[in-house]
PDB file of C-alpha atoms in Angstrom:
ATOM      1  CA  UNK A   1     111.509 -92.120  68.800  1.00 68.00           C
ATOM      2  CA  UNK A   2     113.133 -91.293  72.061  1.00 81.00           C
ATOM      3  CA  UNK A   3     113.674 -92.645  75.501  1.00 84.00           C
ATOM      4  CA  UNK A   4     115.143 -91.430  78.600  1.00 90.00           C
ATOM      5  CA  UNK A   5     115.479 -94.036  81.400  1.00 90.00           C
ATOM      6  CA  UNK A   6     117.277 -93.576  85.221  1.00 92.00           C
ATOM      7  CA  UNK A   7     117.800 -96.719  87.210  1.00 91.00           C
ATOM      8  CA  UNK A   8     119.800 -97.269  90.954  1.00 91.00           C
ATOM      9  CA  UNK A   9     122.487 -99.311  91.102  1.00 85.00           C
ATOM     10  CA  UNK A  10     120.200-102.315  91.674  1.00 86.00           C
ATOM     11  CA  UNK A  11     118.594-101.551  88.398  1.00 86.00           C
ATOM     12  CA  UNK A  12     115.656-100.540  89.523  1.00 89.00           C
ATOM     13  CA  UNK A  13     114.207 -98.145  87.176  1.00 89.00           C
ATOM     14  CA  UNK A  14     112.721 -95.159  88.850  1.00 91.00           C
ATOM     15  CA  UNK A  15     111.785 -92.862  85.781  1.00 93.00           C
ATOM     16  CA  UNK A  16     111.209 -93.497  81.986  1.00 89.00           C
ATOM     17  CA  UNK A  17     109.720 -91.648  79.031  1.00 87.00           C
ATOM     18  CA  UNK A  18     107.377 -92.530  77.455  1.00 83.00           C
ATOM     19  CA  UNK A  19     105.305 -94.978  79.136  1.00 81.00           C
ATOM     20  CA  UNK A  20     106.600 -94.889  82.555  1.00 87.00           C
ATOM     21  CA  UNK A  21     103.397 -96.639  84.392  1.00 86.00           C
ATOM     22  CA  UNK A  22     104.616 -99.877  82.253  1.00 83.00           C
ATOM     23  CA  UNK A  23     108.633 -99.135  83.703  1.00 85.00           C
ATOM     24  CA  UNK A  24     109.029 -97.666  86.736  1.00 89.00           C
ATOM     25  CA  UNK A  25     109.463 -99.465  89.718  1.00 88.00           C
ATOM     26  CA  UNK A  26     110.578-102.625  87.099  1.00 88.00           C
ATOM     27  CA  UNK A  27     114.277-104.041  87.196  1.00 89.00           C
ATOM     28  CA  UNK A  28     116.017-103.361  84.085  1.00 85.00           C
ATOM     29  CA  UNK A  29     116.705-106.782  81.767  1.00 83.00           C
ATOM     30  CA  UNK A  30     119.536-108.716  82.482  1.00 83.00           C
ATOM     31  CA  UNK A  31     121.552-107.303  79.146  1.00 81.00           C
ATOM     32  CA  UNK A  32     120.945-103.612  80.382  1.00 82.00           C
ATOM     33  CA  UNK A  33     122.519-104.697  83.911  1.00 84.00           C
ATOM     34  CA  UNK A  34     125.612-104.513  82.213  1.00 84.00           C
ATOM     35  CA  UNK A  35     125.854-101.290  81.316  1.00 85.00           C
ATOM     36  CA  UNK A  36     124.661-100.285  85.086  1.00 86.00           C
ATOM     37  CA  UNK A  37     127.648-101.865  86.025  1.00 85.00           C
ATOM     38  CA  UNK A  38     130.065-100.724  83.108  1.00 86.00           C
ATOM     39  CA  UNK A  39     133.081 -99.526  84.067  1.00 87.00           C
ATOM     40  CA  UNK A  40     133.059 -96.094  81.661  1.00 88.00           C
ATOM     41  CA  UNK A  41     129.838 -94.547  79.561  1.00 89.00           C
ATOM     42  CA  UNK A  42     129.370 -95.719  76.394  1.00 89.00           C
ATOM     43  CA  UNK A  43     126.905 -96.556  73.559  1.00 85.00           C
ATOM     44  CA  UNK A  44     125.622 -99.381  71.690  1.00 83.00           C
ATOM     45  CA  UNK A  45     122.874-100.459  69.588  1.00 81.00           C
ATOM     46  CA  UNK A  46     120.038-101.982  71.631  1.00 78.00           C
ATOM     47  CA  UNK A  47     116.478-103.516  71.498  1.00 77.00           C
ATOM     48  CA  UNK A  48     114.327-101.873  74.180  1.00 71.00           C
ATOM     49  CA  UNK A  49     111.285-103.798  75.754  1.00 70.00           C
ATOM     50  CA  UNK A  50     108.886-101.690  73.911  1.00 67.00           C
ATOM     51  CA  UNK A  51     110.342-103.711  70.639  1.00 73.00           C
ATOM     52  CA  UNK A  52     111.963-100.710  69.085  1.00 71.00           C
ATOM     53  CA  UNK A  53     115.670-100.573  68.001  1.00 79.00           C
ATOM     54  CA  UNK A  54     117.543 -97.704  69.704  1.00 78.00           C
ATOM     55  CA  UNK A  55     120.776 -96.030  69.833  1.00 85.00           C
ATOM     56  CA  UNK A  56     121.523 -95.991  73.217  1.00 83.00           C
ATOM     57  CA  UNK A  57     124.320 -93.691  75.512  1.00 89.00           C
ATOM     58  CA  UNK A  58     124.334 -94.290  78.970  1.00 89.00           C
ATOM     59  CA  UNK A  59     126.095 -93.589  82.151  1.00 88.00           C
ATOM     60  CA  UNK A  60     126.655 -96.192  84.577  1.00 90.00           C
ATOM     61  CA  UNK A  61     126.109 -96.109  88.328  1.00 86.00           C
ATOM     62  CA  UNK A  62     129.006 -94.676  89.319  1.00 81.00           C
ATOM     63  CA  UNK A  63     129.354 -91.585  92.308  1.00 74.00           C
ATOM     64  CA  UNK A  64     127.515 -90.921  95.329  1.00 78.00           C
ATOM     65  CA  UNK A  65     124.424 -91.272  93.555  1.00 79.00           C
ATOM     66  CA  UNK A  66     124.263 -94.233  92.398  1.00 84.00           C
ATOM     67  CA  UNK A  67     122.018 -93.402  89.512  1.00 91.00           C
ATOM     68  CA  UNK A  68     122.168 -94.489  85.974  1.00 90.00           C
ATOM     69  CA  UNK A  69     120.679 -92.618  82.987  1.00 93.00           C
ATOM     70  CA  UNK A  70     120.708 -94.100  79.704  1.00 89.00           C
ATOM     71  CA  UNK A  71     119.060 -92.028  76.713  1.00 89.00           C
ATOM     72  CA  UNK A  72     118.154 -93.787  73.247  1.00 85.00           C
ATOM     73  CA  UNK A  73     117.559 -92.637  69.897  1.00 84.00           C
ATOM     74  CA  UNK A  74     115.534 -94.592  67.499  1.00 78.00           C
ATOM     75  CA  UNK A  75     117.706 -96.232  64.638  1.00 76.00           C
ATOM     76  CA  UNK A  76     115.006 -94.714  62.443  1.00 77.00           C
ATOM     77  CA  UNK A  77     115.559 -91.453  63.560  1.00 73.00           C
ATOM     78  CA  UNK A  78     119.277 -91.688  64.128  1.00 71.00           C
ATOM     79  CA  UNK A  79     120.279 -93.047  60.977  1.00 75.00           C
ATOM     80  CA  UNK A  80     116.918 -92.108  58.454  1.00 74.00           C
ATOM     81  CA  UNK A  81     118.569 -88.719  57.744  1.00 77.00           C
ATOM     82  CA  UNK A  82     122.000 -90.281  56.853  1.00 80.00           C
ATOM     83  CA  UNK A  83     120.147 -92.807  54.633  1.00 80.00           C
ATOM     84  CA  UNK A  84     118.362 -90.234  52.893  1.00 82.00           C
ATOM     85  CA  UNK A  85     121.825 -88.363  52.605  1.00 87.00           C
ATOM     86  CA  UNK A  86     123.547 -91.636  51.439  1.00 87.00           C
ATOM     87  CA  UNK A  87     120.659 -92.056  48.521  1.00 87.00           C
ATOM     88  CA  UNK A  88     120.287 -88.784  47.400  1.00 89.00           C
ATOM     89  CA  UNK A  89     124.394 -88.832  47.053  1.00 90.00           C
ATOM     90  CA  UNK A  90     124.079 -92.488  44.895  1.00 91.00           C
ATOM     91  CA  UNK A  91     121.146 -91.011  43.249  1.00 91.00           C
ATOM     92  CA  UNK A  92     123.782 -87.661  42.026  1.00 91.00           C
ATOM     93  CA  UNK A  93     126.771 -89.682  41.679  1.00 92.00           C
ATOM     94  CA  UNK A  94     124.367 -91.895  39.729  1.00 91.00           C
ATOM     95  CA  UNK A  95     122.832 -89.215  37.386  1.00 91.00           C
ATOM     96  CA  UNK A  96     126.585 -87.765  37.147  1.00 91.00           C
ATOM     97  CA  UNK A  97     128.225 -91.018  36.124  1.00 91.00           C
ATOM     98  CA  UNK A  98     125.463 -91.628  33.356  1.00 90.00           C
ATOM     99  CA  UNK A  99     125.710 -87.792  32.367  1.00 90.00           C
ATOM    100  CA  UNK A 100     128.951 -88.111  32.291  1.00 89.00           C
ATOM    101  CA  UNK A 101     129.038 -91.721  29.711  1.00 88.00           C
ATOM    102  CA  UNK A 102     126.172 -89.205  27.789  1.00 88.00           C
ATOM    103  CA  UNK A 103     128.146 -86.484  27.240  1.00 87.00           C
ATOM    104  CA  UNK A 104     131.793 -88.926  26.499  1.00 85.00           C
ATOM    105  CA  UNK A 105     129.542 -90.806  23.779  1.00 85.00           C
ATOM    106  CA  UNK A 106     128.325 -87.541  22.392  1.00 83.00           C
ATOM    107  CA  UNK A 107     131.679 -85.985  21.998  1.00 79.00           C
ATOM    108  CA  UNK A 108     133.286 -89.170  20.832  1.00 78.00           C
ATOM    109  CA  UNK A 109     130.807 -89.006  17.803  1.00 78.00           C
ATOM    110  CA  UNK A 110     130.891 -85.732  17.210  1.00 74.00           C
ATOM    111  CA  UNK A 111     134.486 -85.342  17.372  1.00 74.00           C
ATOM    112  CA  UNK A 112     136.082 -88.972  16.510  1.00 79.00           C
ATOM    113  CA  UNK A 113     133.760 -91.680  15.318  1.00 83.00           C
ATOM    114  CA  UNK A 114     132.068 -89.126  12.627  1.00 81.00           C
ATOM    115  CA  UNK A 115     134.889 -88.043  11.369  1.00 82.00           C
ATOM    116  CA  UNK A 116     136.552 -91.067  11.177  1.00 85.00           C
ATOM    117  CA  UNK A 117     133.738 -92.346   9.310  1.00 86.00           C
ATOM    118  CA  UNK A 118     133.554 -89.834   7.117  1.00 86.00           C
ATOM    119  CA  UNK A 119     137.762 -90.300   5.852  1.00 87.00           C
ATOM    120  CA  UNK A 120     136.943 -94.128   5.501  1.00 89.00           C
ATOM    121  CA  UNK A 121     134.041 -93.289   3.225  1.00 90.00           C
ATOM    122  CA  UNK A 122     136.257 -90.770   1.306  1.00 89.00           C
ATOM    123  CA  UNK A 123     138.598 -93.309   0.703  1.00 89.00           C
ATOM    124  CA  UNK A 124     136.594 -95.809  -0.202  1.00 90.00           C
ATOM    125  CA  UNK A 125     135.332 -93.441  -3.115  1.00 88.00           C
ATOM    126  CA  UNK A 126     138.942 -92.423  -3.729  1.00 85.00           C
ATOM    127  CA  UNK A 127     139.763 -96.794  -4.333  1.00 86.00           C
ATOM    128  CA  UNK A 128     136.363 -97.149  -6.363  1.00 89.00           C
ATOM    129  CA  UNK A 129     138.249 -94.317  -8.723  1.00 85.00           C
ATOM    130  CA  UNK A 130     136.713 -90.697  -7.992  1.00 87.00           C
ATOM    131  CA  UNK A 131     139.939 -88.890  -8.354  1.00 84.00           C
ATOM    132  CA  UNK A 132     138.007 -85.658  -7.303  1.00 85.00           C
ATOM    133  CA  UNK A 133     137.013 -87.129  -3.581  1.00 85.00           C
ATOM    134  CA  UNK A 134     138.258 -84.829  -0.613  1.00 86.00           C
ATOM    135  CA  UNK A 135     137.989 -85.252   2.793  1.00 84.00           C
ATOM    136  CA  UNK A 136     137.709 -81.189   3.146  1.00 82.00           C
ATOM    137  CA  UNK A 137     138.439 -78.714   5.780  1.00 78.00           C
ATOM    138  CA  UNK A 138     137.515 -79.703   9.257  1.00 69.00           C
ATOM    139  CA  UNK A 139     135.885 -77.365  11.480  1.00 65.00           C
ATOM    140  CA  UNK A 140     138.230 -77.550  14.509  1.00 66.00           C
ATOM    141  CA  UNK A 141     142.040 -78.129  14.898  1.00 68.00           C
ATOM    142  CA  UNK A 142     142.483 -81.745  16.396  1.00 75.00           C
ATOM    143  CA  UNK A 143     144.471 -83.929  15.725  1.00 81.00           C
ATOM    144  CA  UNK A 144     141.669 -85.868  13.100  1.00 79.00           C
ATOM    145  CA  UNK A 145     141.966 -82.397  11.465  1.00 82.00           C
ATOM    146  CA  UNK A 146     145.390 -82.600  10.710  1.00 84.00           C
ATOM    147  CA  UNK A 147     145.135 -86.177   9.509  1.00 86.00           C
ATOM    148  CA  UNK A 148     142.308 -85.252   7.257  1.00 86.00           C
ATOM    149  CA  UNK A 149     144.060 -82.113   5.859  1.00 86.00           C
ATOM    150  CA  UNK A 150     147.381 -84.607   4.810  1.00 88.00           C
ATOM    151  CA  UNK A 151     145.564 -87.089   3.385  1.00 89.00           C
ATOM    152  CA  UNK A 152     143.871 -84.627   1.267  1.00 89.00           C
ATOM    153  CA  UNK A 153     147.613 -83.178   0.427  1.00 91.00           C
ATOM    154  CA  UNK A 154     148.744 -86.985  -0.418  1.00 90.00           C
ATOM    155  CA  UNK A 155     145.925 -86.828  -2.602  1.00 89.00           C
ATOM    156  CA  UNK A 156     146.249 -84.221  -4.309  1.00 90.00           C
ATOM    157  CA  UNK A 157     149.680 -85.446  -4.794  1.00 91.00           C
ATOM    158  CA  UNK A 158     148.299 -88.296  -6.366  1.00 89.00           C
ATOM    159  CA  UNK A 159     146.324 -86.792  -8.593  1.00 88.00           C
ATOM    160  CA  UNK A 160     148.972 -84.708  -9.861  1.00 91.00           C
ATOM    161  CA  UNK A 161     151.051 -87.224 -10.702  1.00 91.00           C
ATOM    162  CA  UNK A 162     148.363 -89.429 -12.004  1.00 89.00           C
ATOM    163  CA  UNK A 163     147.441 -86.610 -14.708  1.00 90.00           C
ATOM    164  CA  UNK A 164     151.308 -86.210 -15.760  1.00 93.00           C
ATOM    165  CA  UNK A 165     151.876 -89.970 -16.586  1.00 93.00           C
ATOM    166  CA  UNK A 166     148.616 -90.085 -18.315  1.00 92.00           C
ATOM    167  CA  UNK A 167     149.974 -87.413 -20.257  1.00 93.00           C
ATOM    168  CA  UNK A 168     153.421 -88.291 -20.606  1.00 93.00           C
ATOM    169  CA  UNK A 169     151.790 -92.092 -21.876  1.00 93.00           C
ATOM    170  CA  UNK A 170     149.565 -90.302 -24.496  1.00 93.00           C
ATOM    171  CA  UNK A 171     152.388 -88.238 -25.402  1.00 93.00           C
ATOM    172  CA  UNK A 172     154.454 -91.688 -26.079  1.00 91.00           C
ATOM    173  CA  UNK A 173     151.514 -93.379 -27.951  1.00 90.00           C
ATOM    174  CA  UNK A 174     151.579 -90.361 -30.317  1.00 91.00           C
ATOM    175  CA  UNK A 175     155.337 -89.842 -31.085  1.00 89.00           C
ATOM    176  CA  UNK A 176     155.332 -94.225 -31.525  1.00 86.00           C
ATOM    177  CA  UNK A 177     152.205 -93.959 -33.907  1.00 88.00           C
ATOM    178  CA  UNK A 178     154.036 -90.864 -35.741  1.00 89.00           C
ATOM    179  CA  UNK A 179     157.334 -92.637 -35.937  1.00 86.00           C
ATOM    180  CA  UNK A 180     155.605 -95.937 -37.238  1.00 83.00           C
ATOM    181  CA  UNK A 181     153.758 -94.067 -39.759  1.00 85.00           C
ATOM    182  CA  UNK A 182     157.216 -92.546 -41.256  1.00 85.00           C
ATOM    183  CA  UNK A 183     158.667 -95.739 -41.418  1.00 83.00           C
ATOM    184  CA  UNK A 184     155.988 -96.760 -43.148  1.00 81.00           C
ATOM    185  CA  UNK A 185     156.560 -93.827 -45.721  1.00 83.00           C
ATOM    186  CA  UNK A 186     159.938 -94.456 -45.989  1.00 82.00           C
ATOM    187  CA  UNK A 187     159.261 -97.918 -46.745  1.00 79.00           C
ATOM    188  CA  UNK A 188     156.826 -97.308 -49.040  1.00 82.00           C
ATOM    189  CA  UNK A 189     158.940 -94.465 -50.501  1.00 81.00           C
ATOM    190  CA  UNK A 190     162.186 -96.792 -50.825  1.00 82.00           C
ATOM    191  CA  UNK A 191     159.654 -99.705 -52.927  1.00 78.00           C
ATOM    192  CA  UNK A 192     157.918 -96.730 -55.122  1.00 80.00           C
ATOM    193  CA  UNK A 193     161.763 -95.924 -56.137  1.00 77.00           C
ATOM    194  CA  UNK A 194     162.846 -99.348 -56.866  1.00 78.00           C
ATOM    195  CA  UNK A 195     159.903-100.048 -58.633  1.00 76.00           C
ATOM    196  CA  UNK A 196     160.564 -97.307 -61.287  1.00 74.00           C
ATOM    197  CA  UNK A 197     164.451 -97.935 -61.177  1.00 72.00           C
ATOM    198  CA  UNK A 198     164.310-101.343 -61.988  1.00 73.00           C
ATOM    199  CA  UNK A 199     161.070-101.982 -63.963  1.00 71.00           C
ATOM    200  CA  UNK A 200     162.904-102.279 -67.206  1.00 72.00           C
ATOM    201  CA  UNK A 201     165.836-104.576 -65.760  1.00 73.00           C
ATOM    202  CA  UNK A 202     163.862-106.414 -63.244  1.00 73.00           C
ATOM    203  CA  UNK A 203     161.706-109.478 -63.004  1.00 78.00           C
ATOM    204  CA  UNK A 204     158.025-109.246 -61.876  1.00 78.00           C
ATOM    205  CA  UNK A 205     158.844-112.218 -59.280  1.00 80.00           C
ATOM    206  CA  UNK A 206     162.171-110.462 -58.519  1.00 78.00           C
ATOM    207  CA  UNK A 207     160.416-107.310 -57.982  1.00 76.00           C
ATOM    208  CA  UNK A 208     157.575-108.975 -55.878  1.00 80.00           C
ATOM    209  CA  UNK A 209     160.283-110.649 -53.886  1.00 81.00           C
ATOM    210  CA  UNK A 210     161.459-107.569 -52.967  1.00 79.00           C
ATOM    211  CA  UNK A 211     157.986-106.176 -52.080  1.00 79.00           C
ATOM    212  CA  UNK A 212     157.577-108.571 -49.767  1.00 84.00           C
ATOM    213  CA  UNK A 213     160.820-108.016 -48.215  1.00 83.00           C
ATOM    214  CA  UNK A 214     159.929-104.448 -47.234  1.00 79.00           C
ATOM    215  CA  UNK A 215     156.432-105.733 -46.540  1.00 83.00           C
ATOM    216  CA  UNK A 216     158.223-107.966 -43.604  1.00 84.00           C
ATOM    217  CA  UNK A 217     160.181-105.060 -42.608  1.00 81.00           C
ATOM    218  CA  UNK A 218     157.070-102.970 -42.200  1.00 80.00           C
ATOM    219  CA  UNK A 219     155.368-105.854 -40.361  1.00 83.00           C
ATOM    220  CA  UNK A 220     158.639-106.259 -37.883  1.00 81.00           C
ATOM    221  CA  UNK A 221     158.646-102.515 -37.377  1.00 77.00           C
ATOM    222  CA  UNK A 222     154.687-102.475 -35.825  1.00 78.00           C
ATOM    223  CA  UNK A 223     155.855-105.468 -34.020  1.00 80.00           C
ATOM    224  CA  UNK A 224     158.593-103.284 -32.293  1.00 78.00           C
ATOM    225  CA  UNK A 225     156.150-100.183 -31.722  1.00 73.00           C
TER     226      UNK A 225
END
């Protein structure tokens, strides 16, 4: 994909590879002219005559000789390396970045969205009333871990005190039930002994009256239990 062509300062070429029966003895084009004359070297991108795109150097025709060389390198060959270069790099960079977004979604479900799933749905069995659900021990230390392991503390907490008030309340239903039935005794104790003390003296309908007295006071005292 190379060419070597040497021109006088008239721009007549005198040697060219390849194909120097169709070049030699040929002006150069007017574009190419310019570079005879060109004041330094230099390079640019050019379009030979043989239709291929080149990267050409040259040397103008400068010093006793008069001569000027120009050598060109195919674009294809100049720059088909660096394109390979440039896609295999995209292609890794590529493969990286989505290796990369892999691996990030892998380790943010294994390490946060499972766990966090995992203390919503202990919760949620904790609100529908399983006093006994625990988030447990995590395998690793982070920072989920800790969470995890205080929430089961506050739990626990919970639970604790959840068990003493029931407790304490059935304790409190007891002694009220227990103190309402002595009333009650004593109530029925207090008619039994008016009822023998004053059966001689005392009316029926006085005695009934009085029944029904203690009878309200009986009825008042569940009302205050």
């Amino acid at each position: 994909g190379g060419s070597l062509v040497i021109a006088d300062r008239d721009g007549m070429v005198l040697a060219r590879v390849p194909d120097p029966a169709s070049f030699v003895g040929k002006p150069l084009t007017p574009h190419a002219m310019s570079f005879v004359h060109a004041p330094a070297p230099g390079a640019e991108l050019v379009e030979s005559p043989d239709g291929t795109s080149r990267v050409a150097g040259y040397q103008p025709a400068m010093g006793p000789a008069g001569l000027f060389v120009a050598i060109g390198l195919s674009t294809e060959a100049a720059f088909g390396p660096l394109r390979a270069s440039t896609l295999r790099s995209l292609t890794l960079a590529g493969a990286g970045t989505l290796g990369a977004a892999l691996l990030a979604l892998w380790f943010g479900e294994r390490l946060f969205r499972r766990p966090v799933r995992h203390i919503l749905a202990t919760l949620d069995r904790w609100r529908a009333g399983d006093a006994t659900a625990r988030i447990g021990p995590a395998p690793d230390p982070s920072e989920l871990a800790v969470l995890a392991a205080a929430i089961d503390d506050y739990m626990d907490s919970l639970a604790t005190a959840r068990a003493a008030r029931e407790s304490a309340e059935g304790r409190r239903k007891l002694l009220l039930h227990e103190m309402n039935h002595r009333i009650k005794n004593v109530l029925a104790a207090v008619q039994a002994a008016v009822n023998q003390t004053f059966k001689d003296k005392a009316t029926p309908e006085s005695l009934a009256a009085f029944g029904s007295r203690l009878q309200a006071m009986a009825a008042t005292q569940n009302l205050l239990v």
